[in-house]
Coordinates of C-alpha atoms in Angstrom, one line a residue:
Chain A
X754 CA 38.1 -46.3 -42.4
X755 CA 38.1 -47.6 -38.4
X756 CA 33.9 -48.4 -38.3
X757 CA 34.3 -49.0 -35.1
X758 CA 36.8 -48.5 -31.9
X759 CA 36.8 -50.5 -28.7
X760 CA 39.0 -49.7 -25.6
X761 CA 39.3 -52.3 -23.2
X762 CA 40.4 -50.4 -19.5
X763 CA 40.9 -51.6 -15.9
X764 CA 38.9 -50.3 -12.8
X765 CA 40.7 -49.4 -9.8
X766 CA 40.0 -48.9 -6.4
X767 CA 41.2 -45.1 -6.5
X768 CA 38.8 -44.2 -9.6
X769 CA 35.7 -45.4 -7.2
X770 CA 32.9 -43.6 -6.0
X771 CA 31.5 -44.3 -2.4
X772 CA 29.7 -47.3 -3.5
X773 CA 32.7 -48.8 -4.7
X774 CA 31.8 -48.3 -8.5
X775 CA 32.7 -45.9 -11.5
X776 CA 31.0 -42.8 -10.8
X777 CA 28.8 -41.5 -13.3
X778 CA 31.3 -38.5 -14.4
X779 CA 34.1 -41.2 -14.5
X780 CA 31.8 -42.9 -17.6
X781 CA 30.5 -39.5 -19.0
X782 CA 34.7 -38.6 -19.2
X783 CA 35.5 -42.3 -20.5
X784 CA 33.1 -41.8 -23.1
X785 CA 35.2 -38.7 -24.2
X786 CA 38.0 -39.9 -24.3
X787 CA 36.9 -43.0 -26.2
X788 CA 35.5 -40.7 -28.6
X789 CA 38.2 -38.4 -29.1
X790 CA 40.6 -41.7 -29.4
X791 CA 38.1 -42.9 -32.6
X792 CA 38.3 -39.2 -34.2
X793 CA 42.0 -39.4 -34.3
X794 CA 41.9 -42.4 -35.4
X795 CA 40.0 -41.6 -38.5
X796 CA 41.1 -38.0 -38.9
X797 CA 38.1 -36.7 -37.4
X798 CA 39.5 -34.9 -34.4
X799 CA 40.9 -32.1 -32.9
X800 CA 43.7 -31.5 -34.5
X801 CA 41.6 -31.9 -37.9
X802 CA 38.6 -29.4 -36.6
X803 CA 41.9 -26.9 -35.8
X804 CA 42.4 -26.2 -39.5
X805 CA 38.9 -25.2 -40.2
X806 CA 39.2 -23.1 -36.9
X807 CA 36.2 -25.3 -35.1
X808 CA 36.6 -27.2 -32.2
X809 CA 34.3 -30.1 -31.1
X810 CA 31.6 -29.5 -28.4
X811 CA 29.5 -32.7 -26.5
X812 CA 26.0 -31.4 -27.2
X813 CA 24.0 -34.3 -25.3
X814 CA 24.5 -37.5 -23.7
X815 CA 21.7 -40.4 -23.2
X816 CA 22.6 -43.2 -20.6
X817 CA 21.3 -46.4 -19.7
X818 CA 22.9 -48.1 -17.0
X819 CA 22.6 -52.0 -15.9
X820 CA 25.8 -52.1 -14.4
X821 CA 28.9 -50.0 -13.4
X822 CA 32.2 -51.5 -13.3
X823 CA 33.7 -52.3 -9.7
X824 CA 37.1 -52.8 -8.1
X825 CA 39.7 -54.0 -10.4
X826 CA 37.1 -55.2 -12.9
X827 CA 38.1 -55.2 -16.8
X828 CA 35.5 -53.2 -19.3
X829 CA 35.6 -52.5 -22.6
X830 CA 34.0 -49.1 -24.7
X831 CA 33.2 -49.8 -28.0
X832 CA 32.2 -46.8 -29.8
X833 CA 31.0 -46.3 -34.2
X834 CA 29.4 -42.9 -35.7
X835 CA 25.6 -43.4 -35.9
X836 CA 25.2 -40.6 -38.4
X837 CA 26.3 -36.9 -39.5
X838 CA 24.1 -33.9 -40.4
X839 CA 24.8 -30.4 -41.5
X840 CA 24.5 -29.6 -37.9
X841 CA 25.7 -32.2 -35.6
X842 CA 26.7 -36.3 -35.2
X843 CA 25.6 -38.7 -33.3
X844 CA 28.0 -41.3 -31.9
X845 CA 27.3 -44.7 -29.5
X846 CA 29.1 -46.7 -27.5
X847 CA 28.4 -50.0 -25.6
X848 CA 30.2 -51.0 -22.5
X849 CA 30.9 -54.8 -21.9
X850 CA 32.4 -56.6 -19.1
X851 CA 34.8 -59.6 -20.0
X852 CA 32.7 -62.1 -20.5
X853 CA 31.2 -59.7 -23.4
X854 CA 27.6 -58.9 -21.2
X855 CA 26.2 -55.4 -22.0
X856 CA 26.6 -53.0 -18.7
X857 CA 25.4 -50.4 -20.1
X858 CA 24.7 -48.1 -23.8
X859 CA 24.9 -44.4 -24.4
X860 CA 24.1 -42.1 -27.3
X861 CA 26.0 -38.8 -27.5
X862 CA 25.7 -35.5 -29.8
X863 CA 28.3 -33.4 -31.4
X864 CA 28.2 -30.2 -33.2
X865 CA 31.3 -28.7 -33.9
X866 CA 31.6 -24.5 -33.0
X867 CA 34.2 -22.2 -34.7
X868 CA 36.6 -21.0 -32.0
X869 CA 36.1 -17.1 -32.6
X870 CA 32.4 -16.8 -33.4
X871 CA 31.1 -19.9 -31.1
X872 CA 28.7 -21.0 -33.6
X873 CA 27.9 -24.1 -34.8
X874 CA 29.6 -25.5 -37.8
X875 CA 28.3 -27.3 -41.4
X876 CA 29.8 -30.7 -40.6
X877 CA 29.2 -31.6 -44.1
X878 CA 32.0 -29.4 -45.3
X879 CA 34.5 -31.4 -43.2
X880 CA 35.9 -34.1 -45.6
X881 CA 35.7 -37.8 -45.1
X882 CA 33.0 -36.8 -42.0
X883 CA 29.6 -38.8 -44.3
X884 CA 32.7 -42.1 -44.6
X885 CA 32.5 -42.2 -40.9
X886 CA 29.3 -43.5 -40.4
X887 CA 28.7 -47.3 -39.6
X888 CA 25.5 -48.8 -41.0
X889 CA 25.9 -52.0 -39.7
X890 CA 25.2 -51.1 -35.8
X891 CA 22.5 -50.4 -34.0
X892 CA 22.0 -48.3 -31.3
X893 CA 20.0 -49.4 -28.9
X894 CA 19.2 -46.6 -26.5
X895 CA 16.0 -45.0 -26.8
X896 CA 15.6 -41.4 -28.0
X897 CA 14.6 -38.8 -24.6
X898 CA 12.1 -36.3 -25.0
X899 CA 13.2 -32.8 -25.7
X900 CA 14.1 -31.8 -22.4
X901 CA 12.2 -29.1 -20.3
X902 CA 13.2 -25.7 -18.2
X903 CA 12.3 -26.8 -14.3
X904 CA 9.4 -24.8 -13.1
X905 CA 8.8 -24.7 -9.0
X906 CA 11.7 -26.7 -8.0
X907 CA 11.9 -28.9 -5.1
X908 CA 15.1 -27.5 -4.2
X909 CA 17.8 -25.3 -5.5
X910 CA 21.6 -25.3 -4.7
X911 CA 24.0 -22.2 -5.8
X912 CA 27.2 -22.5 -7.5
X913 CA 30.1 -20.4 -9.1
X914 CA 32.2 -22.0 -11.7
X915 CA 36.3 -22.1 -10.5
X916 CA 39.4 -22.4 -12.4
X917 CA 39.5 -26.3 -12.2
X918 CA 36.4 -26.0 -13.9
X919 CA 37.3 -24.6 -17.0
X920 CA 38.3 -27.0 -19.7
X921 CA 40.5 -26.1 -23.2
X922 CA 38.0 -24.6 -24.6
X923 CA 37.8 -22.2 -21.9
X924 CA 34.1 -22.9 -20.9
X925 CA 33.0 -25.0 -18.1
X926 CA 33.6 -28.8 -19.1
X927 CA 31.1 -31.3 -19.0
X928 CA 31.9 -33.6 -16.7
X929 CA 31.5 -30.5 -13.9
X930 CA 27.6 -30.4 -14.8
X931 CA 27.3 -33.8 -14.3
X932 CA 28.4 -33.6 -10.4
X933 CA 26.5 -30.8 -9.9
X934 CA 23.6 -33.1 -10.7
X935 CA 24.6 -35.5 -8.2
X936 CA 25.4 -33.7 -6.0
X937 CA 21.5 -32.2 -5.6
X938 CA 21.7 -35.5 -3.5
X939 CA 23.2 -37.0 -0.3
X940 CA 25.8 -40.0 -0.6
X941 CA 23.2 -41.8 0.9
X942 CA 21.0 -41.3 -1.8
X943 CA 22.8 -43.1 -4.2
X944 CA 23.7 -46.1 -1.5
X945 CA 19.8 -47.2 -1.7
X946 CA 19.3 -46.2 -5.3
X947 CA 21.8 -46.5 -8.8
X948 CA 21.6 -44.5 -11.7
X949 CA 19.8 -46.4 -14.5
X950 CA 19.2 -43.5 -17.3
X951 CA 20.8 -40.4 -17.2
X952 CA 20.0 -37.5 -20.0
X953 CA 21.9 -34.3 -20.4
X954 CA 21.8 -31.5 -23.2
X955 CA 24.6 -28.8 -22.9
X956 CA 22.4 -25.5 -24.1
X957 CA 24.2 -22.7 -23.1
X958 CA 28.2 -22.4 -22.3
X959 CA 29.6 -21.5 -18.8
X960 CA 32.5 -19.4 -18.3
X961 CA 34.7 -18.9 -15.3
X962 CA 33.1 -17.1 -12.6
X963 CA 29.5 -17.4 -13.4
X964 CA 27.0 -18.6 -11.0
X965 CA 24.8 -21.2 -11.6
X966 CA 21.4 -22.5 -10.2
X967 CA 20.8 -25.9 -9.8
X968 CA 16.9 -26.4 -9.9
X969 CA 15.6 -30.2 -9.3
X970 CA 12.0 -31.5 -9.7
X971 CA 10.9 -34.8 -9.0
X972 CA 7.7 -36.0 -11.0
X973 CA 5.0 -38.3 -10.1
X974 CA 6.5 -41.1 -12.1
X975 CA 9.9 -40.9 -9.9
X976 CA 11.9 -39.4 -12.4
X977 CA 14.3 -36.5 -11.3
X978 CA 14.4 -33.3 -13.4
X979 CA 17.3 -31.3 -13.6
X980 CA 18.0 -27.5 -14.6
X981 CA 21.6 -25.9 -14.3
X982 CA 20.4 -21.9 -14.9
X983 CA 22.5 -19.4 -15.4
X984 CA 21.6 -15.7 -14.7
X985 CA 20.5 -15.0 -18.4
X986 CA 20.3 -18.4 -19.8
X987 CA 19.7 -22.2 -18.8
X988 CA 23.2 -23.8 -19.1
X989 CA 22.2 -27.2 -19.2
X990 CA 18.9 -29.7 -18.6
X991 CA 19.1 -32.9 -17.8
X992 CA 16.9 -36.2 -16.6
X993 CA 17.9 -38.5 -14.1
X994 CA 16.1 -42.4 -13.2
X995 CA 17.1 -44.3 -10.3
X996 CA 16.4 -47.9 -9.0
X997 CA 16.8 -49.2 -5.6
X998 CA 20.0 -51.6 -5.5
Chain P
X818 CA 59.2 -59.3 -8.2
X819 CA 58.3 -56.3 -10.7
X820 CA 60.9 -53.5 -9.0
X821 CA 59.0 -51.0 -11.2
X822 CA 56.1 -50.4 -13.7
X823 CA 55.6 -47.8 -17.0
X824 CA 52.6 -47.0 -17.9
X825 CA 52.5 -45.0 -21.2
X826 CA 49.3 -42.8 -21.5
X827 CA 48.2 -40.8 -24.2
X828 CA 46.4 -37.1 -23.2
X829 CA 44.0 -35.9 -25.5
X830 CA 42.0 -32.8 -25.9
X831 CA 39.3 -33.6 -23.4
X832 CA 41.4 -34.4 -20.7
X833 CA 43.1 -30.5 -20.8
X834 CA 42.7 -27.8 -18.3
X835 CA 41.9 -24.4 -19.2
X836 CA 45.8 -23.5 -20.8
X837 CA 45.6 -26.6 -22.8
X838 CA 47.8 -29.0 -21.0
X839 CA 47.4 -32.0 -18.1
X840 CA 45.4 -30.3 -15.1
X841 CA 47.6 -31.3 -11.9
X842 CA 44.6 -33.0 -10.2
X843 CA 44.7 -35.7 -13.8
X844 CA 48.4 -35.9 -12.6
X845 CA 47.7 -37.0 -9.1
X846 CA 45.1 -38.9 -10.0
X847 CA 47.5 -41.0 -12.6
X848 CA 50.0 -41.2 -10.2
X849 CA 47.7 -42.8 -7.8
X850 CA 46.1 -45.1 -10.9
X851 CA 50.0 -45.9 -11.7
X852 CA 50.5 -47.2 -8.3
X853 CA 47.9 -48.9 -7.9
X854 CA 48.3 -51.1 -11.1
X855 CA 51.9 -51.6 -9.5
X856 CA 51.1 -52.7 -6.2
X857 CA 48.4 -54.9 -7.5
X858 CA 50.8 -56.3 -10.0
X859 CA 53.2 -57.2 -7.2
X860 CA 50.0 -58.6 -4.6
X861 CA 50.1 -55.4 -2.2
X862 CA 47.3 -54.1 -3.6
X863 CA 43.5 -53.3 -2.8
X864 CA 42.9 -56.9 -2.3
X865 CA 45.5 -57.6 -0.4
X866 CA 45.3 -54.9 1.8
X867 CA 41.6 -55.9 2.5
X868 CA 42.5 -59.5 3.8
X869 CA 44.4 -57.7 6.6
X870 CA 41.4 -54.8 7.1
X871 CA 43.0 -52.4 6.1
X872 CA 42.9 -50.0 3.3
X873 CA 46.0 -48.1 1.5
X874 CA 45.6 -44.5 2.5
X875 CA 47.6 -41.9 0.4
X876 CA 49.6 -39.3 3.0
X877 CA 51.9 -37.4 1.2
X878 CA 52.5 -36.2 -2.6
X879 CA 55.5 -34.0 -3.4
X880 CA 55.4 -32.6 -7.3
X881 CA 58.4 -31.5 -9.2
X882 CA 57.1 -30.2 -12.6
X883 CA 59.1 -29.0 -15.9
X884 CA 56.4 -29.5 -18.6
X885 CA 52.8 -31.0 -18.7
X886 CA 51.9 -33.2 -21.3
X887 CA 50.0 -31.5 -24.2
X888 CA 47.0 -32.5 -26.4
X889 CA 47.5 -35.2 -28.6
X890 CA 50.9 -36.3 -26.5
X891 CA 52.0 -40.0 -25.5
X892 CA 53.2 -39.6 -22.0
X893 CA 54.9 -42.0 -19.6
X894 CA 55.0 -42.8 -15.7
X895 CA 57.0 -45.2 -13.6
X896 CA 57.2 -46.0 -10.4
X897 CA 58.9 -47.9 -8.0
X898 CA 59.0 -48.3 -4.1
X899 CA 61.9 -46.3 -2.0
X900 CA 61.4 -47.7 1.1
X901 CA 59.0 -49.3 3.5
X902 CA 59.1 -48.7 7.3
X903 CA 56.5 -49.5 9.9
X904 CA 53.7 -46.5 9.4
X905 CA 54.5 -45.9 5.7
X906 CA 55.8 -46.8 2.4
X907 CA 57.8 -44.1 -0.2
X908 CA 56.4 -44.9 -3.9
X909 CA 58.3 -42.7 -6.4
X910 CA 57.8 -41.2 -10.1
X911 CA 59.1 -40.0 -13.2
X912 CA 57.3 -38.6 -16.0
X913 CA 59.0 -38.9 -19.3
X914 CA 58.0 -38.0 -23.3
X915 CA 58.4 -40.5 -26.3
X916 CA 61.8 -38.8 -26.6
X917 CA 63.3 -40.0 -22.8
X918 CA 62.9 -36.8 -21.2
X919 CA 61.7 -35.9 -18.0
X920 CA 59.1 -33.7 -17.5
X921 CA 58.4 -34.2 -13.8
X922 CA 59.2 -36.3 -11.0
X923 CA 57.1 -37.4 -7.5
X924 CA 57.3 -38.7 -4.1
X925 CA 54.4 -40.0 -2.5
X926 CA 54.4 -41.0 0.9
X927 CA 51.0 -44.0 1.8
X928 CA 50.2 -45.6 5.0
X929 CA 47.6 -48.5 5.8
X930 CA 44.8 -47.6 7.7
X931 CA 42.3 -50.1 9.2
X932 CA 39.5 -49.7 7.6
X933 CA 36.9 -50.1 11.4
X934 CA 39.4 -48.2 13.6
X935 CA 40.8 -46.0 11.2
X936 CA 44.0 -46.3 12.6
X937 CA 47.6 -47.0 11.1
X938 CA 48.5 -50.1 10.5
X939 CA 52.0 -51.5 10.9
X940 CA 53.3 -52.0 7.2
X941 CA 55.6 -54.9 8.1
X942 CA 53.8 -57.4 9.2
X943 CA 52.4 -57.2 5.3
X944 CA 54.3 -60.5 4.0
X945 CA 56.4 -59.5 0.8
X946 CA 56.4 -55.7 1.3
X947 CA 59.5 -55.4 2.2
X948 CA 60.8 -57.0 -1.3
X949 CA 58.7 -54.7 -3.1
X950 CA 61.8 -52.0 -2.5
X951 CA 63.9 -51.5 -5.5
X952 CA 67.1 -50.1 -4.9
X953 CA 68.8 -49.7 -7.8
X954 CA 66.8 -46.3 -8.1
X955 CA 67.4 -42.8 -7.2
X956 CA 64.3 -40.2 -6.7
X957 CA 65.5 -36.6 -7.1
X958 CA 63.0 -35.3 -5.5
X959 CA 63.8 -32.6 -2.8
X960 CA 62.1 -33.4 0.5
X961 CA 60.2 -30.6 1.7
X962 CA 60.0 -29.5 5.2
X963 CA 57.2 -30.7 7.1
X964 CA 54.6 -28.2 6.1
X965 CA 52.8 -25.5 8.7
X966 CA 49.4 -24.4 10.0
X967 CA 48.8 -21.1 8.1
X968 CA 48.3 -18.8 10.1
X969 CA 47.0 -15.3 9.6
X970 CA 46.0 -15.9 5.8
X971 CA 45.8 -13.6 2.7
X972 CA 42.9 -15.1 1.8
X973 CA 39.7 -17.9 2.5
X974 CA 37.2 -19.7 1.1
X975 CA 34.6 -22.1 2.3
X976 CA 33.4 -25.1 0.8
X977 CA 31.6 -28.1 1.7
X978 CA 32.0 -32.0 1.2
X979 CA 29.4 -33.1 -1.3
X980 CA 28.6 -36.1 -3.0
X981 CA 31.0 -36.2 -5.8
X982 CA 33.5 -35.8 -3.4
X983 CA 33.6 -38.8 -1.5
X984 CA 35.6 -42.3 -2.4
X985 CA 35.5 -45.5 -2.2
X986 CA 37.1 -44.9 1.8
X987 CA 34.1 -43.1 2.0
X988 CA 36.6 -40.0 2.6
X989 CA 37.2 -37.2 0.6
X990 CA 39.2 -38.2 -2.3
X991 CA 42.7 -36.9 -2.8
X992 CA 42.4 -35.0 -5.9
X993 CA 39.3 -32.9 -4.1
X994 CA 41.7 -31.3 -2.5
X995 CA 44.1 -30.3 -4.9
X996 CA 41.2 -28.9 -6.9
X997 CA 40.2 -26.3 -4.0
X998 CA 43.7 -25.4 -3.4
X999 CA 44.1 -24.4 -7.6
X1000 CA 40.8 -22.8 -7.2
X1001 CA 41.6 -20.3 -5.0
X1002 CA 43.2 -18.4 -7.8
X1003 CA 41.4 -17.3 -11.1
X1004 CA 42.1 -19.0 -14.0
X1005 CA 44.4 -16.1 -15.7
X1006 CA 46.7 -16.7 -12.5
X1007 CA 47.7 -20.2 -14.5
X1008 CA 47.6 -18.3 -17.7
X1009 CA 50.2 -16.4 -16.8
X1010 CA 52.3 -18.8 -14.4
X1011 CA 52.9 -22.6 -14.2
X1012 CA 53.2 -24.8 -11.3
X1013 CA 56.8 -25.8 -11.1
X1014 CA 56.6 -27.6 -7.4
X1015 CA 53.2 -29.2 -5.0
X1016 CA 53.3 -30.7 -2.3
X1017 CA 50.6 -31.9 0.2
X1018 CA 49.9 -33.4 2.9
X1019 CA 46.7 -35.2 4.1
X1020 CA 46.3 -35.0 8.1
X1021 CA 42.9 -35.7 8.9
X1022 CA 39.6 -37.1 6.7
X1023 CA 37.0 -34.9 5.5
X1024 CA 33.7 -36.9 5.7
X1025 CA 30.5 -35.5 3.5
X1026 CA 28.9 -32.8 4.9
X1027 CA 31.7 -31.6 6.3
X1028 CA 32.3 -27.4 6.0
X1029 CA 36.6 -26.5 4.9
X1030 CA 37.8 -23.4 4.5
X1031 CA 40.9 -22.9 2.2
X1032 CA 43.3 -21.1 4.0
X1033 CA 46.4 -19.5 1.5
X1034 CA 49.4 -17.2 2.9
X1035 CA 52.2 -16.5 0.1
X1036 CA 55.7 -16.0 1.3
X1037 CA 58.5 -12.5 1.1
X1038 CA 59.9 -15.8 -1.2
X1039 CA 56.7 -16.1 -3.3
X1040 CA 55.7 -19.4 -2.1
X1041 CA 51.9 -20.2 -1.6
X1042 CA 51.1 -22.0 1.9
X1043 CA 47.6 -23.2 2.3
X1044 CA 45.6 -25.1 4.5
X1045 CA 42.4 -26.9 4.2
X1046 CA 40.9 -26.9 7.6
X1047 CA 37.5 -27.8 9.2
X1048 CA 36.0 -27.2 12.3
X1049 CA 38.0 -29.2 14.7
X1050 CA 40.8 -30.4 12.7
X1051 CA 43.2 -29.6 9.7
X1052 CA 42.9 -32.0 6.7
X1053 CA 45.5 -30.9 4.7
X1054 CA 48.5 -28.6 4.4
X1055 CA 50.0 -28.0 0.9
X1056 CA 52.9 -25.2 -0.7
X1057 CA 52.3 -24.7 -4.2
X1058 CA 55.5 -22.7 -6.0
X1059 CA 55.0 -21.0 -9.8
X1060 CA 56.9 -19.6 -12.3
X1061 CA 56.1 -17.4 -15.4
X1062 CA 55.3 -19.0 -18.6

């Protein structure tokens, strides 16, 4: 059993965001991908989840940021299985530059759904699942606060999901709620400040078509609440911390 | 000098579009990763470019598509350079499977802009472009005539430039567009058809902010025309052909 994956990719120009980094949905996406690379690698994956007519689903990412990559710069994503419950897994990753300096950590939740009757799955049942977990590593990021609904908003933007939206599992992929976020703010914004924690938890699925609400409230302390509202349910909540560069 | 580069890729799950293949804004956007890993290779990269103030600007992408990669499929691109005159240079592609054959094929067409007077710059006086061309290979892609304003559409939609949207030109970034061209149809119009041909054109830079309205006409021949256009200017003109699955 693989413990533990690491991918090592180049940056380039064309992948940058206006600040000349990775953007933030580049990472979230990256993560995936590292992910789904590690559950194929130990039989954990898609194509596994197919025979017991589930299908994986991201449940919540945690981010803390020091760094982003920039132009033509080398990192590596190293991700391990932190544990498995009946109802979902957590998985880590660390992202390193070359000369092995930590850029940044994330913590990400899983539950797996059955296709037909979008539920949520007993994990346990999936063999070899418990084997995946590596006790030697720690995770380092710190554990968020249940998230919270926004009340009274400091601003609002509307959105209806589109076809390019839509990912395999026909619902609105997660990487599309991450630049709504961003998008709340100008590209000026994010020339002063940089993300240094980002939080999200996916509670309700999107489907083409569907408009969304994006409700933002900034607290005393600085930090930036986030709610992505559907008409009958919240779709997703998230937390986002800034510093100035 | 490296006449061309492979890069072999692997697609997984969370990379699909809606019908469970490789979305056509990933393709563009590997295309544009693939060349720039080549022209870095060969020193006319992003770095090279900038010692000169100018910037590679991408002007032209012409599609020719037979099959997507699937989930869980190893994939390859290679490029090479057709030709390089003054105010552009001709990159070409071929898409291939682990078992040699093709599933698509592209020409892109990218000029040099400087990056203060956004204005083309003269390719030539670039030392060692010219012996970046490789000969020895044929493209089969057909050129398209030069594309048209669309005039009196079927249908529009407005959008505008947001935060995500902008790169590292601090432009809109290529695949943007793509995005609100497939968007104008729902996503059971790519249930029921693939694209077998895209081409576009980029005329003029969005900025952020900026309001586009996505103009599409289709043809007595069944080909879609559509034009991204702003207030003063058009920024793109495309032709997207399908067939049933």
């Amino acid at each position: 059993m693989i413990k533990e994956l690491t991918s090592r990719r180049f940056f380039t120009a064309a992948e940058c965001n206006a600040q000349k980094e990775m953007p933030l949905t580049t990472l979230v996406q990256r993560l995936i991908e590292v992910a789904t690379e590690h559950a194929n690698a130990i039989d954990i994956g898609y194509s596994r989840l197919c025979q017991y007519g589930c299908t994986w689903v991201l449940s919540r990412v945690t981010l803390e940021i020091d760094r982003m990559p920039g132009v033509n710069e080398y990192y590596s994503l190293t991700t391990w299985v932190e544990n498995v419950t009946r109802l979902y897994s957590e998985r880590c990753f660390e992202m390193t530059d070359d000369g092995g300096n930590v850029m940044g950590r994330a913590r990400t939740m899983w539950i797996a759904i059955n296709v037909e009757s979008r539920h949520p799955a007993d994990l346990t049942m999936i063999e070899g699942m418990g084997e995946a977990v590596n006790h030697d590593k720690v995770c380092d990021v710190v554990r968020c606060p249940k998230p919270r609904v926004v009340k009274e908003p400091d601003g609002e933007d509307c959105y209806r999901f589109r076809t390019c939206d839509i990912d395999f599992n026909r619902h609105v992929n997660s990487t599309r709620y991450v630049e709504l976020i961003l998008d709340h703010w100008p590209v000026d914004f994010f020339d002063a400040n940089r993300v240094s924690m980002f939080d999200i938890s996916y509670h309700h699925e999107a489907l083409f078509g569907q408009d969304a609400t994006v409700r933002c409230k900034t607290g005393d302390d600085g930090v930036h609440h986030i709610e992505i509202k559907g008409d009958d349910a919240t779709f997703v909540l998230a937390t986002l911390e800034v510093v100035s560069r």
